[in-house]
XYZ file of N, CA, C and O in Angstrom:
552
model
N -35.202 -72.554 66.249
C -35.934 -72.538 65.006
C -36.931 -71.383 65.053
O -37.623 -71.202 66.055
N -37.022 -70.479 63.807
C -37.868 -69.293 64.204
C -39.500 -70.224 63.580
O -39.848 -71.267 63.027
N -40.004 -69.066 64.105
C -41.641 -69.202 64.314
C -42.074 -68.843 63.031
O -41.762 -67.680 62.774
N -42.692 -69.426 62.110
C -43.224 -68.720 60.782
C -44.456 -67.842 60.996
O -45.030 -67.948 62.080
N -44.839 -67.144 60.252
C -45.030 -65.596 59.969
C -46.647 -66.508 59.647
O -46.860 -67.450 58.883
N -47.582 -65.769 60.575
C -48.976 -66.447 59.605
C -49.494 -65.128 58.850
O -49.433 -64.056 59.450
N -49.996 -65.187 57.561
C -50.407 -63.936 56.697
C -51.824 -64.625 55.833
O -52.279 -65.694 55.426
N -52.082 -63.323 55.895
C -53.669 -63.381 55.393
C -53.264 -63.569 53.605
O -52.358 -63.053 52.951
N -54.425 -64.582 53.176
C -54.607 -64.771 51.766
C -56.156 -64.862 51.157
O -57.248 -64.758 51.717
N -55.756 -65.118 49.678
C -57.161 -64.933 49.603
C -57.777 -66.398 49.607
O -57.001 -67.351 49.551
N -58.791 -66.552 49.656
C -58.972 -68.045 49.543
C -60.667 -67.718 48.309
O -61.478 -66.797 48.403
N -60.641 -68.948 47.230
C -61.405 -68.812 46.428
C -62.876 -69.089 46.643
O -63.129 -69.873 47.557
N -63.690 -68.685 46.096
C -65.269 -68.497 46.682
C -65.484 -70.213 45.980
O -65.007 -70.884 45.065
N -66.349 -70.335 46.901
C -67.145 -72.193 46.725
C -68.129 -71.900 45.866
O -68.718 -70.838 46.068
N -68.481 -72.598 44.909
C -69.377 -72.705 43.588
C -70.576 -72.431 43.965
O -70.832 -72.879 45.083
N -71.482 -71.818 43.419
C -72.943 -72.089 43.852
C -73.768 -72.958 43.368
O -74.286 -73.042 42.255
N -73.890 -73.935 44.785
C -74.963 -75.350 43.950
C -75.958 -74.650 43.192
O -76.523 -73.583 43.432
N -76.079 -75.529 42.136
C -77.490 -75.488 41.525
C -78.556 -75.535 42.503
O -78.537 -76.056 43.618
N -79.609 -74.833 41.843
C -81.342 -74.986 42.126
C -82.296 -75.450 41.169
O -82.326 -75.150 39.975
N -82.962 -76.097 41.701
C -83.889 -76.809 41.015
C -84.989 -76.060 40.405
O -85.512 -75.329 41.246
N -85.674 -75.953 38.941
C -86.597 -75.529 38.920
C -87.705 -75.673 39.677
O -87.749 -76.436 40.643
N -88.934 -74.750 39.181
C -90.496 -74.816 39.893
C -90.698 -75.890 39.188
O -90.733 -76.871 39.930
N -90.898 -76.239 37.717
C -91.013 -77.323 37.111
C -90.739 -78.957 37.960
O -91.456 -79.842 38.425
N -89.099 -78.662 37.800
C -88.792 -79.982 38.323
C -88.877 -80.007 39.899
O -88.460 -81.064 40.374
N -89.303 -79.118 40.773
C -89.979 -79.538 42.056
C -91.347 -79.878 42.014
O -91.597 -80.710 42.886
N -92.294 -79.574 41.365
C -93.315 -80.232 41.202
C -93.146 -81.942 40.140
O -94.023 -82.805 40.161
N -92.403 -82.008 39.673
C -92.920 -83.490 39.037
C -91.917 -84.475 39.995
O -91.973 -85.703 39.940
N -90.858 -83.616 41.009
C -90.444 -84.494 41.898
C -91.188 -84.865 43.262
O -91.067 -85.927 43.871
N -92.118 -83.589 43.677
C -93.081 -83.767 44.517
C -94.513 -84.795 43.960
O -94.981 -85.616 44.747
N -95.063 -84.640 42.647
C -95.845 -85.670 42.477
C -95.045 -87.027 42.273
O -95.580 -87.774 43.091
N -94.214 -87.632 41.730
C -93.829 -88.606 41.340
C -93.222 -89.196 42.958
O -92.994 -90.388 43.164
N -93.094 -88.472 43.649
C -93.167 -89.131 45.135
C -93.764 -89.051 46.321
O -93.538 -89.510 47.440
N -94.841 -88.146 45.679
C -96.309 -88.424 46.525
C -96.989 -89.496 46.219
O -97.868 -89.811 47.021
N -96.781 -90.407 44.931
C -97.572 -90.991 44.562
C -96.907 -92.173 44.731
O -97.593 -93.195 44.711
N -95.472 -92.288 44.929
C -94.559 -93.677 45.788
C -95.032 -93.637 46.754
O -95.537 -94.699 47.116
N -95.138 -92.528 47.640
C -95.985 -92.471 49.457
C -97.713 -93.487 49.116
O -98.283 -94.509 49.497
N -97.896 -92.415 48.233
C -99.555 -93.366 48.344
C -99.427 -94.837 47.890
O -99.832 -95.610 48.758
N -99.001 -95.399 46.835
C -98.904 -96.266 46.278
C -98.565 -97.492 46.878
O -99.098 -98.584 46.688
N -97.693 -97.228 47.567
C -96.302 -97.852 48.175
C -96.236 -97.879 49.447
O -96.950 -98.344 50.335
N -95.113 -97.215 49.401
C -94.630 -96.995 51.480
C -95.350 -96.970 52.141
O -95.387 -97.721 53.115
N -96.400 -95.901 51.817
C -97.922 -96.117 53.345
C -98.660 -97.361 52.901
O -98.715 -97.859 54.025
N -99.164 -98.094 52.267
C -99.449 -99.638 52.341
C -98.518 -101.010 53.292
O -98.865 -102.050 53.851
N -97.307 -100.344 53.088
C -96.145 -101.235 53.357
C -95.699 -100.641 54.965
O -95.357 -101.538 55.736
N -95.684 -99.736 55.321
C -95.299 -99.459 56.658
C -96.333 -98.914 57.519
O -96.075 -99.101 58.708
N -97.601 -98.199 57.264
C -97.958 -97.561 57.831
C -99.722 -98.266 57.788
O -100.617 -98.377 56.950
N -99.466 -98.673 59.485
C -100.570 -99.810 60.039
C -101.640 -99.113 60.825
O -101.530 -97.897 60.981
N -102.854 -99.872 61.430
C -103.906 -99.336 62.388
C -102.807 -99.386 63.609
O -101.845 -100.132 63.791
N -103.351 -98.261 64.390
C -102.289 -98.301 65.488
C -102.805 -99.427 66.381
O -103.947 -99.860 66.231
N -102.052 -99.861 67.222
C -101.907 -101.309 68.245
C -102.680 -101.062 69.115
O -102.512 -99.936 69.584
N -103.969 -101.985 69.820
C -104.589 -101.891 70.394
C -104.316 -100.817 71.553
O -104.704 -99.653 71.656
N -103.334 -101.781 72.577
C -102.467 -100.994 73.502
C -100.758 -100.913 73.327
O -99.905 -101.776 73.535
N -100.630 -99.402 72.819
C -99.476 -99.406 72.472
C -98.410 -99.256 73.779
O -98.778 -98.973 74.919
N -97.205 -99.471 73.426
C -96.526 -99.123 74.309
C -95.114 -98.215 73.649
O -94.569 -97.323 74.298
N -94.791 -98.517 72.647
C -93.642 -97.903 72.116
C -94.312 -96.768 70.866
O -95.489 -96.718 70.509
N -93.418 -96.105 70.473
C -93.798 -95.187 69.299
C -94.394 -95.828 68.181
O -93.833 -96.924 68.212
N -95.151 -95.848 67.239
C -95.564 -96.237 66.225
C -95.701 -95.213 64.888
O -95.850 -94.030 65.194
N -95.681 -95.408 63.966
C -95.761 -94.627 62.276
C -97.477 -94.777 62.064
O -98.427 -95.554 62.156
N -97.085 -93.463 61.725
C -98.745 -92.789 61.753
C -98.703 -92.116 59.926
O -99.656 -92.352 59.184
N -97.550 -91.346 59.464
C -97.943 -91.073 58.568
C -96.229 -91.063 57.880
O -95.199 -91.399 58.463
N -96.380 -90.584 56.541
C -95.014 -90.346 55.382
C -95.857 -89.683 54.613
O -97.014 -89.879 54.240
N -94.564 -88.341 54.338
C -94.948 -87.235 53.909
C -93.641 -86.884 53.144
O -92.821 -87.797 53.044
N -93.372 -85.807 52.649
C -92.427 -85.288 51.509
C -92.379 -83.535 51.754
O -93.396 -82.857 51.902
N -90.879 -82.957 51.759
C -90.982 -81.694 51.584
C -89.465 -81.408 51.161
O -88.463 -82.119 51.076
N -89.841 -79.521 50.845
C -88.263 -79.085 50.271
C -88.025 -78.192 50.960
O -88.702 -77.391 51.605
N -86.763 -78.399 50.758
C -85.795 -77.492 51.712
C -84.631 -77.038 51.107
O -83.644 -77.768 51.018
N -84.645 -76.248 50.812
C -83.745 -75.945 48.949
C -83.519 -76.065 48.338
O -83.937 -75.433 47.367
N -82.557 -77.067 48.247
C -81.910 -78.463 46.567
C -82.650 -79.452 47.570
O -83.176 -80.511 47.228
N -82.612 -78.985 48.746
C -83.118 -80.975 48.976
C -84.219 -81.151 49.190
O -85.048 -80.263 49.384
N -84.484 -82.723 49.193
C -85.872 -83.061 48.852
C -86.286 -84.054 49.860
O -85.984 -85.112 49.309
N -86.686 -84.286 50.758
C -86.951 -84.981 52.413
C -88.090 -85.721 51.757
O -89.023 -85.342 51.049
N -87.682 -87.006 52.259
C -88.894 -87.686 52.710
C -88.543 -88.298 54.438
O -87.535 -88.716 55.009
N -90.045 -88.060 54.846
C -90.237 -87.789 56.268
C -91.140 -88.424 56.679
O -92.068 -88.545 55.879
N -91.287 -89.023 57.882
C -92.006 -89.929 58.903
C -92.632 -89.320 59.840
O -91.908 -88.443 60.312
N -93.637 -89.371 60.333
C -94.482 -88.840 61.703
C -94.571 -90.420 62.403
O -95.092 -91.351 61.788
N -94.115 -90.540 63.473
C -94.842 -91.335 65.007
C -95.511 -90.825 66.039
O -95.368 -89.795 66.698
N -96.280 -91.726 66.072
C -97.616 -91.254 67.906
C -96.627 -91.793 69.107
O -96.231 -92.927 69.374
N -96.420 -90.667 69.647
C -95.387 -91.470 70.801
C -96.826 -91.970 72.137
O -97.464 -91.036 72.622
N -97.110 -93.180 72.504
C -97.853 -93.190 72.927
C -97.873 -92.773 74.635
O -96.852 -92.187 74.998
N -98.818 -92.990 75.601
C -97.817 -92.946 77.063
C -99.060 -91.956 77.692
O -99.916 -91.437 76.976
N -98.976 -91.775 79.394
C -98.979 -90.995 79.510
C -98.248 -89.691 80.261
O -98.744 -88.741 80.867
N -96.466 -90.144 79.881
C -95.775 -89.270 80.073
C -95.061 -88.318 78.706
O -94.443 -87.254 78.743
N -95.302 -88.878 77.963
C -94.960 -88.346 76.541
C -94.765 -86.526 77.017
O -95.363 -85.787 77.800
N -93.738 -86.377 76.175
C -93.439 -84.874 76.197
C -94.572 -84.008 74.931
O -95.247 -82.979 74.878
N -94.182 -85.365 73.913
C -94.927 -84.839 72.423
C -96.021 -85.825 72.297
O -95.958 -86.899 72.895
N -97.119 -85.476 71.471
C -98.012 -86.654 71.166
C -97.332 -87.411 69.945
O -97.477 -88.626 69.807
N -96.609 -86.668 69.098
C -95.918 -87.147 67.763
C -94.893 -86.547 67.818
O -94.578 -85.777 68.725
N -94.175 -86.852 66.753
C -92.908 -86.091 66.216
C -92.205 -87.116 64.876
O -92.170 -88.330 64.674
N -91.728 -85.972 64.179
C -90.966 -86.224 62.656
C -89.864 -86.663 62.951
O -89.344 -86.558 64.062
N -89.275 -87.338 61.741
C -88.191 -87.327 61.282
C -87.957 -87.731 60.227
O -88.781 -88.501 59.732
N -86.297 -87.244 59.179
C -86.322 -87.435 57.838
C -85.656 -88.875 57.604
O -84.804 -89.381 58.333
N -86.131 -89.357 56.605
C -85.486 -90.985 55.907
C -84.512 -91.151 55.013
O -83.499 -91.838 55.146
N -84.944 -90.303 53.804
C -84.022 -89.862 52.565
C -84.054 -88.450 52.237
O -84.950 -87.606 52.259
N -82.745 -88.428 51.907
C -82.700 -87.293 50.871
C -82.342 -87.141 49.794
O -81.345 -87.805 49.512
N -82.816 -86.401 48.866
C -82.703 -86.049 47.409
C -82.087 -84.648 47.368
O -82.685 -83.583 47.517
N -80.245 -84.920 47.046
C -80.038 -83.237 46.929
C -79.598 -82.876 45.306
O -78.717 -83.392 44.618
N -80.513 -81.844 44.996
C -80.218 -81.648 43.334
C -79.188 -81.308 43.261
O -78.640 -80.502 44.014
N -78.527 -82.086 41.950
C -76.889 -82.125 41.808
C -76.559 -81.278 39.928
O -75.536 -81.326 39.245
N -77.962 -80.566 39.621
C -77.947 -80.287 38.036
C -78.020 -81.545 37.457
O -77.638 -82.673 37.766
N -78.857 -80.836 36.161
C -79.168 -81.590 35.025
C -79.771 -82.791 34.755
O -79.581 -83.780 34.047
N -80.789 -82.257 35.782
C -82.305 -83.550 36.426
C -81.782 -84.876 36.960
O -82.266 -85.994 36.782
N -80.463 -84.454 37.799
C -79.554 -85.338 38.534
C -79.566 -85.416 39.816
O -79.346 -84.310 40.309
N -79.729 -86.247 40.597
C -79.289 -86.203 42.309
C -78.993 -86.729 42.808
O -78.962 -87.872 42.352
N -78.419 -86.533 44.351
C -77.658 -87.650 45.101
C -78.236 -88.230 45.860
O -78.996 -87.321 46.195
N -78.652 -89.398 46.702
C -79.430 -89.925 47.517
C -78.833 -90.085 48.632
O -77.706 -90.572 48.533
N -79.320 -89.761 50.017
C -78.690 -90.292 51.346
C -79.682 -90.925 51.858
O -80.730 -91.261 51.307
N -79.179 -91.164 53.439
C -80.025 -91.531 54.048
C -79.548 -90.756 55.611
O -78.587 -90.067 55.955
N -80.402 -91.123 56.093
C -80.161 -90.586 57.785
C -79.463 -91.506 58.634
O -80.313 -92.363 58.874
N -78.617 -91.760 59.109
C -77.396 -92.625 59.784
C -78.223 -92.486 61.165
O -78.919 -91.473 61.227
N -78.248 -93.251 62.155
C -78.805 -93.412 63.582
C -78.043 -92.446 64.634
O -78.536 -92.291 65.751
N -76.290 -91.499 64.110
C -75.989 -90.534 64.574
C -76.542 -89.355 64.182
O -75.905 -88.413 64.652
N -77.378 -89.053 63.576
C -77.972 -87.731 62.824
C -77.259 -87.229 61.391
O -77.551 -86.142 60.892
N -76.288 -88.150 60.787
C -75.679 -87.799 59.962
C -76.256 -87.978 58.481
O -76.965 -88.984 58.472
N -76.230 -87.651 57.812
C -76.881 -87.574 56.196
C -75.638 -88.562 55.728
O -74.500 -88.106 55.840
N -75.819 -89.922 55.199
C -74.436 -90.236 54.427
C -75.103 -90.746 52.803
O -75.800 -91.720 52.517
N -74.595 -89.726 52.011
C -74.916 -89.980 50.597
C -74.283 -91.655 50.203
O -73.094 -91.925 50.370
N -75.175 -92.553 49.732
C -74.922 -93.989 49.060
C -75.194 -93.468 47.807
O -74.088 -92.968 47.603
N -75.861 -93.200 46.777
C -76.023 -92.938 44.738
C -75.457 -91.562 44.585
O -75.875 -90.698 45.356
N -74.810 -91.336 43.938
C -74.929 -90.196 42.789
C -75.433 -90.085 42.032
O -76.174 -91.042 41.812
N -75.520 -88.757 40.858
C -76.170 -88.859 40.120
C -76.935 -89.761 39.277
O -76.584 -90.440 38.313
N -78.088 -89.616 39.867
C -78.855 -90.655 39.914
C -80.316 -89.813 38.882
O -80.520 -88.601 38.817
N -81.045 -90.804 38.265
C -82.722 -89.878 37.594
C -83.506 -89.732 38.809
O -83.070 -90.219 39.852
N -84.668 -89.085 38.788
C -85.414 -89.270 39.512
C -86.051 -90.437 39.879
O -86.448 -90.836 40.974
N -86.082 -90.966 38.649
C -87.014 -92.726 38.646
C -85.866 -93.189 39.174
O -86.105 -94.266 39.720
N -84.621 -92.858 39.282
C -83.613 -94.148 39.788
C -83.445 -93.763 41.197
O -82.962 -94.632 41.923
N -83.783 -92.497 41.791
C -83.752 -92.179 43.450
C -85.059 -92.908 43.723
O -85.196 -93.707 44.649
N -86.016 -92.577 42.850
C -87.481 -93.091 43.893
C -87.455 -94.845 43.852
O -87.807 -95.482 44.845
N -87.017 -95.493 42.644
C -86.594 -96.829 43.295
C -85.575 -97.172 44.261
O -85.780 -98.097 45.048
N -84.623 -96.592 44.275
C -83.808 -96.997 45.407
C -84.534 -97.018 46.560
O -84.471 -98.027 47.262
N -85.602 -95.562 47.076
C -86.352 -95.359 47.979
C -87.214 -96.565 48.364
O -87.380 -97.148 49.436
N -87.616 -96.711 47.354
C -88.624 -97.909 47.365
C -87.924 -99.698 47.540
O -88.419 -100.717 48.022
N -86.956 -99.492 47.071
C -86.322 -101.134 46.765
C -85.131 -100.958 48.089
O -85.137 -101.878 48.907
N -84.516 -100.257 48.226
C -83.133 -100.624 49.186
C -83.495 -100.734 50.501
O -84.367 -100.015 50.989
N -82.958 -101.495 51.062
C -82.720 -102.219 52.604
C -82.280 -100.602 53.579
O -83.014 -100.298 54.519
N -81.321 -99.888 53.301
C -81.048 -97.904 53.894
C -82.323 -97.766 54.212
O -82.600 -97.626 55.403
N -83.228 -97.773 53.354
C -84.587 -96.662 53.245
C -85.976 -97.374 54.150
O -87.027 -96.735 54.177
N -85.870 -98.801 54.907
C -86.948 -99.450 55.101
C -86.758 -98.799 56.578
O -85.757 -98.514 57.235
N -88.458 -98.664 56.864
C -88.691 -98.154 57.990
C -89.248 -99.017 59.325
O -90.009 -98.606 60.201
N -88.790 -99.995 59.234
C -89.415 -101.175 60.420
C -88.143 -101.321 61.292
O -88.144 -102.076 62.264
């Protein structure tokens, strides 16, 4: 049986995601700075433990990173072998999908992003954030 011939083709260029306005990054940054204050830091984020022994949540914070939109955790790793005194990590993400639309993930315990909503409003990502069992940080 002969060997087939491999040959170069063209292959078609991948779409360019949308970007979010300056507009709509600011009313997505207040409208979930103000779930952080309101909310989540009341609900997760305690006086630290007399004597700690394991990591504890110190703060929740929010940032962007092109279409996407992180919300993020700081812990005090306590000890006195600790490499770090703290360190981050992200919870959800918000990736703009056009037309004041987005998808919601979460962070999987392998490092993986796995989108659960689609196009979703903003008010309907920041409740999920707030209401779904994915997003709780205890």
């Amino acid at each position: 049986m002969p060997k087939s011939r491999k040959q170069w083709g063209a292959s078609p260029k991948k779409p360019v995601p949308p970007k979010p306005s300056g507009a709509l990054k600011q009313e997505v940054e207040t409208k979930a700075g103000a779930l952080i204050e309101s909310v989540l830091k009341p609900r997760y984020v305690a006086l630290p433990p007399d004597e700690p022994q394991f990591n504890y949540l110190v703060d929740l914070f929010t940032k962007w990173h092109g279409r996407y939109f992180y919300f993020c955790s700081r812990y005090a790793v306590p000890g006195p072998n600790a490499i770090q005194p703290f360190f981050e990590d992200r919870f959800a993400r918000l990736e703009y999908a056009g037309s004041d639309r987005f998808n919601l993930s979460f962070m999987r315990h392998t490092g993986q992003w796995i989108e659960i909503y689609s196009q979703l409003t903003l008010d309907e990502c920041l409740g999920a954030v707030q209401d779904d069992p994915w997003f709780q940080l205890a």
